[in-house]
CSV table of C-alpha atoms and ligand atoms in Angstrom, one decimal:
chain,number,residue,atom,x,y,z
A,1,UNK,CA,13.1,16.9,3.2
A,2,UNK,CA,14.7,15.2,6.4
A,3,UNK,CA,16.2,11.7,6.2
A,4,UNK,CA,17.1,9.3,8.9
A,5,UNK,CA,20.6,7.6,8.8
A,6,UNK,CA,21.2,4.3,10.8
A,7,UNK,CA,24.5,2.5,11.2
A,8,UNK,CA,23.6,-1.0,12.0
A,9,UNK,CA,25.2,-3.4,14.3
A,10,UNK,CA,24.4,-2.0,17.9
A,11,UNK,CA,22.4,-3.8,20.4
A,12,UNK,CA,19.5,-2.0,22.2
A,13,UNK,CA,19.8,-1.8,26.0
A,14,UNK,CA,17.6,0.6,28.1
A,15,UNK,CA,14.2,1.7,28.7
A,16,UNK,CA,11.8,3.2,26.1
A,17,UNK,CA,8.7,5.2,27.5
A,18,UNK,CA,5.7,4.6,25.3
A,19,UNK,CA,3.9,7.7,24.2
A,20,UNK,CA,0.0,8.4,24.0
A,21,UNK,CA,-1.6,6.7,21.1
A,22,UNK,CA,-1.7,8.6,17.8
A,23,UNK,CA,-4.7,6.7,16.6
A,24,UNK,CA,-6.8,7.4,19.8
A,25,UNK,CA,-5.7,11.0,20.3
A,26,UNK,CA,-7.0,12.3,16.9
A,27,UNK,CA,-10.3,10.9,17.5
A,28,UNK,CA,-10.4,12.2,21.0
A,29,UNK,CA,-9.4,15.6,19.6
A,30,UNK,CA,-12.4,15.3,17.2
A,31,UNK,CA,-14.8,14.8,20.3
A,32,UNK,CA,-14.0,18.5,21.3
A,33,UNK,CA,-16.5,19.5,18.6
A,34,UNK,CA,-19.2,18.1,20.6
A,35,UNK,CA,-19.2,20.5,23.6
A,36,UNK,CA,-18.9,24.1,24.2
A,37,UNK,CA,-16.8,23.4,27.3
A,38,UNK,CA,-13.2,22.7,27.3
A,39,UNK,CA,-11.7,19.1,26.8
A,40,UNK,CA,-8.3,18.5,28.2
A,41,UNK,CA,-6.4,15.7,26.9
A,42,UNK,CA,-3.3,14.4,28.8
A,43,UNK,CA,-0.6,11.9,27.7
A,44,UNK,CA,-0.8,13.6,24.3
A,45,UNK,CA,1.7,12.5,21.8
A,46,UNK,CA,3.3,15.6,19.8
A,47,UNK,CA,3.1,14.3,16.3
A,48,UNK,CA,2.6,15.7,12.9
A,49,UNK,CA,-0.9,14.2,12.7
A,50,UNK,CA,-2.0,15.8,16.0
A,51,UNK,CA,-0.6,19.1,14.8
A,52,UNK,CA,-2.3,18.7,11.7
A,53,UNK,CA,-5.7,17.9,13.1
A,54,UNK,CA,-5.3,20.7,15.5
A,55,UNK,CA,-5.0,22.9,12.6
A,56,UNK,CA,-8.2,21.7,11.0
A,57,UNK,CA,-10.1,22.0,14.3
A,58,UNK,CA,-8.9,25.6,14.7
A,59,UNK,CA,-10.5,26.3,11.3
A,60,UNK,CA,-13.9,24.8,12.7
A,61,UNK,CA,-13.8,27.0,15.8
A,62,UNK,CA,-11.9,24.9,18.2
A,63,UNK,CA,-9.2,26.9,20.4
A,64,UNK,CA,-6.3,24.5,20.6
A,65,UNK,CA,-3.5,25.1,23.2
A,66,UNK,CA,-0.7,22.6,23.9
A,67,UNK,CA,1.3,22.6,27.0
A,68,UNK,CA,3.7,20.6,29.2
A,69,UNK,CA,2.3,20.3,32.7
A,70,UNK,CA,3.0,18.3,35.7
A,71,UNK,CA,0.9,15.5,34.0
A,72,UNK,CA,3.1,15.7,30.9
A,73,UNK,CA,2.2,16.9,27.5
A,74,UNK,CA,-1.5,18.1,27.3
A,75,UNK,CA,-3.8,19.7,24.8
A,76,UNK,CA,-6.6,21.8,25.8
A,77,UNK,CA,-9.5,21.9,23.0
A,78,UNK,CA,-12.2,24.4,23.5
A,79,UNK,CA,-15.0,25.1,20.9
A,80,UNK,CA,-17.3,27.6,22.5
A,81,UNK,CA,-19.1,27.6,19.0
A,82,UNK,CA,-18.6,25.9,15.6
A,83,UNK,CA,-17.7,28.8,13.4
A,84,UNK,CA,-17.4,26.7,10.2
A,85,UNK,CA,-18.8,23.3,9.2
A,86,UNK,CA,-16.4,23.1,6.1
A,87,UNK,CA,-13.4,20.7,6.0
A,88,UNK,CA,-11.7,21.2,2.7
A,89,UNK,CA,-10.0,18.7,0.4
A,90,UNK,CA,-6.5,20.1,1.0
A,91,UNK,CA,-6.8,19.2,4.7
A,92,UNK,CA,-8.7,16.0,4.6
A,93,UNK,CA,-6.7,14.4,1.7
A,94,UNK,CA,-3.6,14.9,3.8
A,95,UNK,CA,-4.8,13.0,6.9
A,96,UNK,CA,-7.8,10.6,6.4
A,97,UNK,CA,-8.8,10.6,10.0
A,98,UNK,CA,-9.9,14.4,9.6
A,99,UNK,CA,-12.9,12.9,7.8
A,100,UNK,CA,-14.2,11.9,11.3
A,101,UNK,CA,-15.0,15.6,12.0
A,102,UNK,CA,-18.2,15.0,9.9
A,103,UNK,CA,-20.2,13.3,12.5
A,104,UNK,CA,-19.5,15.5,15.5
A,105,UNK,CA,-20.1,18.5,13.3
A,106,UNK,CA,-23.5,17.4,12.2
A,107,UNK,CA,-24.5,16.1,15.7
A,108,UNK,CA,-23.5,19.6,17.2
A,109,UNK,CA,-24.5,22.1,14.6
A,110,UNK,CA,-26.8,20.1,12.1
A,111,UNK,CA,-24.6,20.5,9.1
A,112,UNK,CA,-21.3,19.9,7.5
A,113,UNK,CA,-19.4,19.9,4.3
A,114,UNK,CA,-16.5,17.6,4.4
A,115,UNK,CA,-14.3,16.5,1.7
A,116,UNK,CA,-14.1,12.8,0.7
A,117,UNK,CA,-10.6,11.6,1.6
A,118,UNK,CA,-9.7,9.9,-1.6
A,119,UNK,CA,-7.4,6.7,-1.8
A,120,UNK,CA,-4.0,6.2,-0.1
A,121,UNK,CA,-1.0,4.3,-0.5
A,122,UNK,CA,-2.0,1.2,1.5
A,123,UNK,CA,-5.4,0.8,-0.1
A,124,UNK,CA,-8.4,2.3,-1.6
A,125,UNK,CA,-9.8,2.9,1.9
A,126,UNK,CA,-13.4,4.0,1.0
A,127,UNK,CA,-15.8,5.7,3.7
A,128,UNK,CA,-19.0,4.0,2.7
A,129,UNK,CA,-19.5,2.5,6.2
A,130,UNK,CA,-19.0,5.9,7.7
A,131,UNK,CA,-21.5,7.4,5.6
A,132,UNK,CA,-24.0,4.5,6.1
A,133,UNK,CA,-23.7,5.2,9.8
A,134,UNK,CA,-24.4,8.9,9.6
A,135,UNK,CA,-27.3,8.4,7.4
A,136,UNK,CA,-28.8,5.8,9.7
A,137,UNK,CA,-28.6,8.4,12.4
A,138,UNK,CA,-31.0,10.5,10.3
A,139,UNK,CA,-28.7,12.9,8.5
A,140,UNK,CA,-29.3,13.6,4.8
A,141,UNK,CA,-26.2,12.8,2.9
A,142,UNK,CA,-25.5,14.2,-0.7
A,143,UNK,CA,-22.2,13.9,-2.5
A,144,UNK,CA,-21.1,16.6,-5.0
A,145,UNK,CA,-17.8,17.2,-6.5
A,146,UNK,CA,-15.8,15.3,-4.1
A,147,UNK,CA,-17.7,16.7,-1.0
A,148,UNK,CA,-20.0,15.3,1.5
A,149,UNK,CA,-22.9,17.5,2.3
A,150,UNK,CA,-24.7,16.3,5.5
A,151,UNK,CA,-27.7,17.9,7.1
A,152,UNK,CA,-29.8,17.1,10.2
A,153,UNK,CA,-31.2,20.6,11.1
A,154,UNK,CA,-33.6,18.8,13.8
A,155,UNK,CA,-30.6,16.9,15.2
A,156,UNK,CA,-29.6,13.2,14.8
A,157,UNK,CA,-31.9,10.2,15.9
A,158,UNK,CA,-30.8,7.1,17.6
A,159,UNK,CA,-30.5,4.1,15.2
A,160,UNK,CA,-29.5,0.4,14.8
A,161,UNK,CA,-26.2,0.4,12.9
A,162,UNK,CA,-25.1,-3.0,11.3
A,163,UNK,CA,-21.6,-2.9,9.8
A,164,UNK,CA,-21.1,-5.7,7.2
A,165,UNK,CA,-17.4,-6.0,8.3
A,166,UNK,CA,-15.3,-4.4,11.1
A,167,UNK,CA,-14.1,-0.8,10.7
A,168,UNK,CA,-12.3,1.0,13.3
A,169,UNK,CA,-12.8,4.4,11.8
A,170,UNK,CA,-16.6,3.7,11.1
A,171,UNK,CA,-17.2,2.7,14.7
A,172,UNK,CA,-15.6,5.5,16.0
A,173,UNK,CA,-17.3,7.9,13.8
A,174,UNK,CA,-20.7,6.2,14.6
A,175,UNK,CA,-19.8,6.6,18.3
A,176,UNK,CA,-19.0,10.3,17.9
A,177,UNK,CA,-22.1,11.2,16.0
A,178,UNK,CA,-24.6,9.0,18.2
A,179,UNK,CA,-23.6,10.6,21.7
A,180,UNK,CA,-25.8,13.6,20.8
A,181,UNK,CA,-28.6,11.8,18.9
A,182,UNK,CA,-32.1,11.6,20.3
A,183,UNK,CA,-32.7,8.1,21.6
A,184,UNK,CA,-30.7,5.0,21.7
A,185,UNK,CA,-28.2,3.7,19.1
A,186,UNK,CA,-26.8,0.2,18.7
A,187,UNK,CA,-23.7,-0.5,16.7
A,188,UNK,CA,-23.5,-4.0,15.6
A,189,UNK,CA,-20.2,-5.7,14.4
A,190,UNK,CA,-18.3,-2.9,16.1
A,191,UNK,CA,-14.4,-2.9,16.0
A,192,UNK,CA,-13.1,-4.0,19.3
A,193,UNK,CA,-9.7,-2.0,19.3
A,194,UNK,CA,-8.6,-0.5,22.5
A,195,UNK,CA,-8.8,2.9,21.2
A,196,UNK,CA,-12.7,2.4,20.9
A,197,UNK,CA,-12.6,1.8,24.8
A,198,UNK,CA,-10.5,4.9,25.2
A,199,UNK,CA,-13.0,6.9,23.1
A,200,UNK,CA,-15.8,5.5,25.2
A,201,UNK,CA,-14.1,6.5,28.4
A,202,UNK,CA,-13.5,10.1,27.2
A,203,UNK,CA,-17.0,10.5,25.8
A,204,UNK,CA,-18.5,9.1,29.2
A,205,UNK,CA,-16.2,11.6,31.1
A,206,UNK,CA,-17.9,14.3,28.9
A,207,UNK,CA,-21.4,13.1,30.2
A,208,UNK,CA,-22.1,10.7,27.3
A,209,UNK,CA,-23.8,7.3,27.9
A,210,UNK,CA,-21.9,4.7,25.9
A,211,UNK,CA,-21.4,1.1,26.9
A,212,UNK,CA,-19.9,-2.1,25.3
A,213,UNK,CA,-16.8,-0.5,23.5
A,214,UNK,CA,-14.3,-3.3,23.2
A,215,UNK,CA,-17.0,-5.8,22.2
A,216,UNK,CA,-18.9,-6.3,19.1
A,217,UNK,CA,-21.9,-4.4,20.3
A,218,UNK,CA,-21.8,-0.8,21.4
A,219,UNK,CA,-24.8,0.9,23.0
A,220,UNK,CA,-25.1,4.6,23.1
A,221,UNK,CA,-28.0,6.4,24.8
A,222,UNK,CA,-28.0,10.0,23.4
A,223,UNK,CA,-27.9,13.1,25.7
A,224,UNK,CA,-28.8,16.5,24.9
A,225,UNK,CA,-25.4,18.1,25.8
A,226,UNK,CA,-21.9,17.0,26.6
A,227,UNK,CA,-19.6,18.9,29.1
A,228,UNK,CA,-15.8,19.4,29.5
A,229,UNK,CA,-13.5,16.8,30.9
A,230,UNK,CA,-9.9,15.8,31.4
A,231,UNK,CA,-8.9,12.4,29.9
A,232,UNK,CA,-5.5,10.7,29.5
A,233,UNK,CA,-4.9,9.2,26.0
A,234,UNK,CA,-4.3,5.4,26.1
A,235,UNK,CA,-0.7,4.3,25.4
A,236,UNK,CA,0.4,3.5,21.8
A,237,UNK,CA,0.2,-0.1,21.3
A,238,UNK,CA,1.6,0.2,17.9
A,239,UNK,CA,4.5,2.3,19.0
A,240,UNK,CA,5.1,-0.3,21.8
A,241,UNK,CA,5.0,-3.3,19.3
A,242,UNK,CA,7.4,-1.3,16.9
A,243,UNK,CA,10.0,-1.0,19.8
A,244,UNK,CA,9.5,-4.6,20.9
A,245,UNK,CA,10.2,-5.8,17.4
A,246,UNK,CA,13.2,-3.4,17.2
A,247,UNK,CA,14.6,-4.9,20.4
A,248,UNK,CA,14.1,-8.4,19.1
A,249,UNK,CA,15.7,-7.4,15.9
A,250,UNK,CA,18.8,-5.6,17.4
A,251,UNK,CA,19.3,-7.9,20.4
A,252,UNK,CA,20.0,-6.7,23.8
A,253,UNK,CA,17.3,-6.1,26.5
A,254,UNK,CA,14.7,-3.2,26.3
A,255,UNK,CA,12.1,-2.4,28.9
A,256,UNK,CA,8.9,-0.7,27.4
A,257,UNK,CA,7.4,1.4,30.1
A,258,UNK,CA,4.2,3.7,30.4
A,259,UNK,CA,2.0,1.3,28.6
A,260,UNK,CA,-0.5,-1.4,29.6
A,261,UNK,CA,-0.5,-5.1,29.5
A,262,UNK,CA,-2.9,-6.8,27.1
A,263,UNK,CA,-2.5,-4.4,24.2
A,264,UNK,CA,-0.2,-6.3,22.0
A,265,UNK,CA,-0.6,-10.0,23.1
A,266,UNK,CA,-0.9,-11.2,19.5
A,267,UNK,CA,2.6,-9.7,18.7
A,268,UNK,CA,4.1,-10.9,22.0
A,269,UNK,CA,3.0,-14.5,21.3
A,270,UNK,CA,4.8,-14.4,18.0
A,271,UNK,CA,8.0,-12.9,19.3
A,272,UNK,CA,8.0,-15.8,21.8
A,273,UNK,CA,7.3,-18.2,19.1
A,274,UNK,CA,10.3,-16.8,17.1
A,275,UNK,CA,12.5,-17.2,20.1
A,276,UNK,CA,12.7,-13.8,21.7
A,277,UNK,CA,12.7,-13.5,25.4
A,278,UNK,CA,9.4,-11.6,26.5
A,279,UNK,CA,8.5,-10.8,30.0
A,280,UNK,CA,5.1,-8.9,30.7
A,281,UNK,CA,5.4,-6.2,33.4
A,282,UNK,CA,2.8,-4.1,35.2
A,283,UNK,CA,3.3,-1.2,32.7
A,284,UNK,CA,4.5,-2.8,29.6
A,285,UNK,CA,7.1,-5.5,28.8
A,286,UNK,CA,10.8,-6.4,28.6
A,287,UNK,CA,12.1,-7.9,25.4
A,288,UNK,CA,15.5,-9.8,25.3
A,289,UNK,CA,17.5,-11.5,22.7
A,290,UNK,CA,21.0,-12.4,23.6
A,291,UNK,CA,22.9,-13.8,20.4
A,292,UNK,CA,20.7,-16.6,19.2
A,293,UNK,CA,19.0,-16.1,15.7
A,294,UNK,CA,15.4,-16.0,15.7
A,295,UNK,CA,13.2,-18.6,13.9
A,296,UNK,CA,10.8,-17.7,11.1
A,297,UNK,CA,7.2,-17.7,12.1
A,298,UNK,CA,3.8,-17.0,10.2
A,299,UNK,CA,1.5,-14.2,10.8
A,300,UNK,CA,-1.9,-13.1,9.5
A,301,UNK,CA,-3.2,-9.7,10.3
A,302,UNK,CA,-6.7,-9.4,11.9
A,303,UNK,CA,-8.9,-7.0,13.8
A,304,UNK,CA,-8.1,-6.7,17.5
A,305,UNK,CA,-7.2,-8.8,19.4
A,306,UNK,CA,-5.4,-10.4,16.2
A,307,UNK,CA,-2.2,-9.5,14.8
A,308,UNK,CA,-2.4,-5.6,14.1
A,309,UNK,CA,-1.9,-4.7,10.5
A,310,UNK,CA,0.1,-1.6,11.8
A,311,UNK,CA,2.7,-4.0,13.0
A,312,UNK,CA,3.0,-6.2,9.9
A,313,UNK,CA,5.7,-4.1,8.1
A,314,UNK,CA,7.8,-4.2,11.4
A,315,UNK,CA,7.4,-7.9,11.7
A,316,UNK,CA,8.3,-8.3,8.1
A,317,UNK,CA,11.5,-6.4,8.8
A,318,UNK,CA,12.2,-8.9,11.7
A,319,UNK,CA,11.6,-11.9,9.7
A,320,UNK,CA,14.2,-10.8,6.9
A,321,UNK,CA,17.1,-12.3,9.2
A,322,UNK,CA,15.1,-15.0,10.9
A,323,UNK,CA,16.2,-18.7,10.2
A,324,UNK,CA,13.6,-20.2,7.6
A,325,UNK,CA,10.6,-19.1,5.6
A,326,UNK,CA,7.9,-16.7,7.1
A,327,UNK,CA,4.5,-16.4,5.4
A,328,UNK,CA,2.9,-13.0,6.0
A,329,UNK,CA,-0.7,-12.6,5.3
A,330,UNK,CA,-2.2,-9.1,5.1
A,331,UNK,CA,-6.1,-9.4,5.4
A,332,UNK,CA,-7.0,-5.7,6.2
A,333,UNK,CA,-5.7,-3.5,3.4
A,334,UNK,CA,-5.2,-4.6,-0.2
A,335,UNK,CA,-1.8,-2.9,-0.8
A,336,UNK,CA,0.2,-2.8,2.3
A,337,UNK,CA,3.4,-4.5,1.2
A,338,UNK,CA,5.0,-1.4,-0.3
A,339,UNK,CA,7.9,-1.9,2.2
A,340,UNK,CA,8.8,-5.2,0.7
A,341,UNK,CA,10.7,-3.8,-2.1
A,342,UNK,CA,12.6,-1.3,-0.1
A,343,UNK,CA,13.5,-4.3,2.4
A,344,UNK,CA,14.8,-6.0,-0.7
A,345,UNK,CA,17.0,-3.1,-1.4
A,346,UNK,CA,18.7,-3.9,2.0
A,347,UNK,CA,19.3,-7.5,0.7
A,348,UNK,CA,16.1,-9.2,2.1
A,349,UNK,CA,14.5,-12.1,0.1
A,350,UNK,CA,11.0,-11.5,-0.2
A,351,UNK,CA,8.3,-12.5,-2.8
A,352,UNK,CA,4.7,-11.1,-2.8
A,353,UNK,CA,1.8,-12.5,-4.4
A,354,UNK,CA,-1.6,-11.0,-3.7
A,355,UNK,CA,-2.1,-10.7,0.1
A,356,UNK,CA,0.7,-12.9,0.9
A,357,UNK,CA,4.4,-12.3,1.3
A,358,UNK,CA,7.1,-14.9,1.7
A,359,UNK,CA,10.1,-13.9,3.5
A,360,UNK,CA,13.2,-16.3,3.4
A,361,UNK,CA,15.5,-15.1,6.1
A,362,UNK,CA,19.0,-14.2,5.1
A,363,UNK,CA,22.2,-14.1,7.2
A,364,UNK,CA,22.7,-10.5,6.9
A,365,UNK,CA,21.3,-7.2,5.6
A,366,UNK,CA,23.4,-4.4,3.8
A,367,UNK,CA,22.9,-0.8,4.4
A,368,UNK,CA,21.5,1.1,1.4
A,369,UNK,CA,19.5,4.3,0.5
A,370,UNK,CA,15.7,3.4,1.0
A,371,UNK,CA,12.3,5.3,0.8
A,372,UNK,CA,9.6,5.6,3.2
A,373,UNK,CA,6.1,4.9,1.6
A,374,UNK,CA,3.9,5.1,4.6
A,375,UNK,CA,4.0,5.6,8.3
A,376,UNK,CA,4.5,1.7,9.4
A,377,UNK,CA,6.6,0.9,6.2
A,378,UNK,CA,9.0,3.8,7.1
A,379,UNK,CA,9.7,2.4,10.7
A,380,UNK,CA,10.3,-1.2,9.2
A,381,UNK,CA,12.9,0.3,7.3
A,382,UNK,CA,14.5,1.8,10.4
A,383,UNK,CA,14.3,-1.7,12.3
A,384,UNK,CA,16.0,-3.3,9.2
A,385,UNK,CA,18.7,-0.6,9.3
A,386,UNK,CA,19.5,-1.4,13.0
A,387,UNK,CA,21.0,-4.7,11.8
A,388,UNK,CA,22.1,-3.9,8.3
A,389,UNK,CA,25.8,-3.8,7.8
A,390,UNK,CA,27.1,-0.2,7.1
A,391,UNK,CA,24.8,2.9,6.9
A,392,UNK,CA,21.0,2.8,6.0
A,393,UNK,CA,19.4,6.2,5.0
A,394,UNK,CA,15.6,6.5,4.9
A,395,UNK,CA,14.1,9.2,2.8
A,396,UNK,CA,10.6,10.7,3.0
A,397,UNK,CA,10.6,10.5,6.7
A,398,UNK,CA,7.6,13.0,7.0
A,399,UNK,CA,5.6,9.7,7.1
A,400,UNK,CA,7.6,8.7,10.1
A,401,UNK,CA,7.1,11.9,11.9
A,402,UNK,CA,3.3,11.5,11.5
A,403,UNK,CA,3.2,8.7,14.1
A,404,UNK,CA,6.5,8.2,16.1
A,405,UNK,CA,7.3,10.8,18.7
A,406,UNK,CA,11.1,11.4,19.1
A,407,UNK,CA,12.2,8.0,17.5
A,408,UNK,CA,15.8,9.0,17.1
A,409,UNK,CA,16.0,10.0,20.9
A,410,UNK,CA,14.1,7.0,22.0
A,411,UNK,CA,16.2,4.3,20.0
A,412,UNK,CA,19.5,6.4,20.6
A,413,UNK,CA,18.9,6.3,24.4
A,414,UNK,CA,19.0,2.5,24.1
A,415,UNK,CA,22.3,2.6,22.2
A,416,UNK,CA,21.2,2.6,18.6
A,417,UNK,CA,23.2,4.8,16.1
A,418,UNK,CA,20.4,6.8,14.4
A,419,UNK,CA,20.5,10.3,13.3
A,420,UNK,CA,18.3,12.9,11.6
A,421,UNK,CA,19.8,14.6,8.6
A,422,UNK,CA,17.9,17.8,8.1
A,423,UNK,CA,17.0,18.7,4.5
A,424,UNK,CA,16.2,21.8,2.9
A,425,UNK,CA,12.8,23.1,4.0
A,426,UNK,CA,9.9,21.6,5.9
A,427,UNK,CA,8.2,18.5,4.3
A,428,UNK,CA,4.4,18.8,3.6
A,429,UNK,CA,2.5,16.2,5.3
B,1,EPZ,C1,-7.5,2.6,11.4
B,1,EPZ,O1,-7.8,3.1,10.0
B,1,EPZ,C2,-6.1,3.2,11.8
B,1,EPZ,N1,-6.2,4.6,11.5
B,1,EPZ,C3,-5.2,2.5,10.8
B,1,EPZ,O2,-3.8,2.8,11.2
B,1,EPZ,C4,-5.4,1.0,11.0
B,1,EPZ,O3,-4.3,0.3,10.1
B,1,EPZ,C5,-6.7,0.4,10.9
B,1,EPZ,O4,-7.6,1.3,11.7
B,1,EPZ,C6,-6.9,-0.9,11.0
B,1,EPZ,O5,-6.6,-1.3,12.4
B,1,EPZ,C7,-6.4,5.5,12.4
B,1,EPZ,O6,-7.0,5.1,13.5
B,1,EPZ,C8,-6.3,6.9,12.0
B,1,EPZ,P1,-10.7,0.5,9.2
B,1,EPZ,P2,-9.4,2.8,9.5
B,1,EPZ,O7,-11.8,1.4,8.7
B,1,EPZ,O8,-10.3,3.3,10.6
B,1,EPZ,C9,-12.2,-0.9,4.7
B,1,EPZ,C10,-1.7,3.9,10.9
B,1,EPZ,O9,-0.7,3.5,10.2
B,1,EPZ,N2,-13.2,0.2,4.9
B,1,EPZ,O10,-10.7,-0.4,10.3
B,1,EPZ,O11,-9.3,3.7,8.3
B,1,EPZ,C11,-10.9,-0.3,4.7
B,1,EPZ,O12,-10.5,0.2,3.3
B,1,EPZ,C12,-3.2,3.6,10.3
B,1,EPZ,O13,-1.7,4.4,11.9
B,1,EPZ,C13,-14.3,0.2,3.9
B,1,EPZ,O14,-14.4,-0.6,3.0
B,1,EPZ,O15,-9.4,1.4,9.1
B,1,EPZ,C14,-10.0,-1.4,5.2
B,1,EPZ,O16,-9.7,-2.2,4.3
B,1,EPZ,C15,-3.0,3.0,8.8
B,1,EPZ,N3,-15.2,1.1,4.0
B,1,EPZ,C16,-10.9,-2.1,6.2
B,1,EPZ,O17,-12.2,-1.6,6.0
B,1,EPZ,C17,-15.3,2.0,5.1
B,1,EPZ,O18,-16.2,2.9,5.2
B,1,EPZ,C18,-10.6,-1.6,7.7
B,1,EPZ,O19,-10.3,-0.4,7.8
B,1,EPZ,C19,-14.3,2.0,6.0
B,1,EPZ,C20,-13.3,0.9,5.9
């Protein structure tokens, strides 16, 4: 398995272009199941997760073609017919978002057999709200031997869907299923993440009638069929936030381009509060820190527009060398502090109790061998490695490859000393 080695101490100076958002791209790819015409996605990130979903979609009957055109990286997805409604455990277990093929499959072909995803390292992550939504839309749902069997031979019907709490995946899943339902569906207590707005724009470009994404109430007027479209994937706010934190950690001046303002305001506010220089630009932001030590600030994760859980590990890494004590509360996932013991191997002073971590800033981190436990945890270790004395090696970076495109190249172009050490054989996802 590959590892990443970082020699700490270099400041970051330069420009980092932000890629298309992984967490949007994989839901948009699933939307290709809804039409027999081609869906062209531009600004596509090339990641292990997008390749992986491409593999699953191919098994279901989607022709997936990647190309690099004048508009950058594109993926063309074309499902003239659904050749299989079966998503096996092997594939869904490895990437939970694969579960979101269930709704589009039932919506288009009236049936699906999709594996339950099981737990994962950041929490139990059940899919009860997804099933509640698909059932409300009139599908008959049965669970047997780890599989969801969903049937709606006469098609789905518009419905009122009320989520008891906010779920990004369940909101997206409900939207993906309801676009072809007969009648009007209203999703109450919908997630408001920018990726939902991106999905709405793509579905509407395909002929759907979706309104309200980005607010807690989404209304979908079902249409009998969707057509092909071209859609540009929204910039990755988590990648943008990650490099913003990396720049604040290493010092120097980094411009994040090819993004949008307003995607990571909660993080930028906290970076300012900690003492970093933050300047918003038309297509991203500039982050500066010249010499002065940052101050500890507290964060609490929350659904958008709050502080993203997917940036919590990175912010914890930042706080390990800040002046004072920072309290980090995780409210979205119950087990998302697996990076804390790894950061402690680098000399961080962290104690975790329940959903709260206390980070007492130290003057210096020391390079060490550490292990990635999930996608965002792995990049937090790279960020810490940027300032740790000596060399830090991060193993199990197949987690990192799921969600960060050309990380070594992007950080290296700004002066970081980061290299990939090739292992023996390709890692499984
Ligand atoms: C999405 O996960 C993202 N993944 C996550 O990013 C992100 O952390 C999360 O949203 C929150 O922003 C993708 O988009 C692929 P949720 P999702 O449903 O949709 C509970 C990354 O690193 N819940 O909003 O799975 C759930 O267990 C990943 O890129 C239920 O109880 O998140 C969690 O505690 C990690 N029942 C909470 O809701 C359900 O049916 C919010 O989860 C669904 C969710």
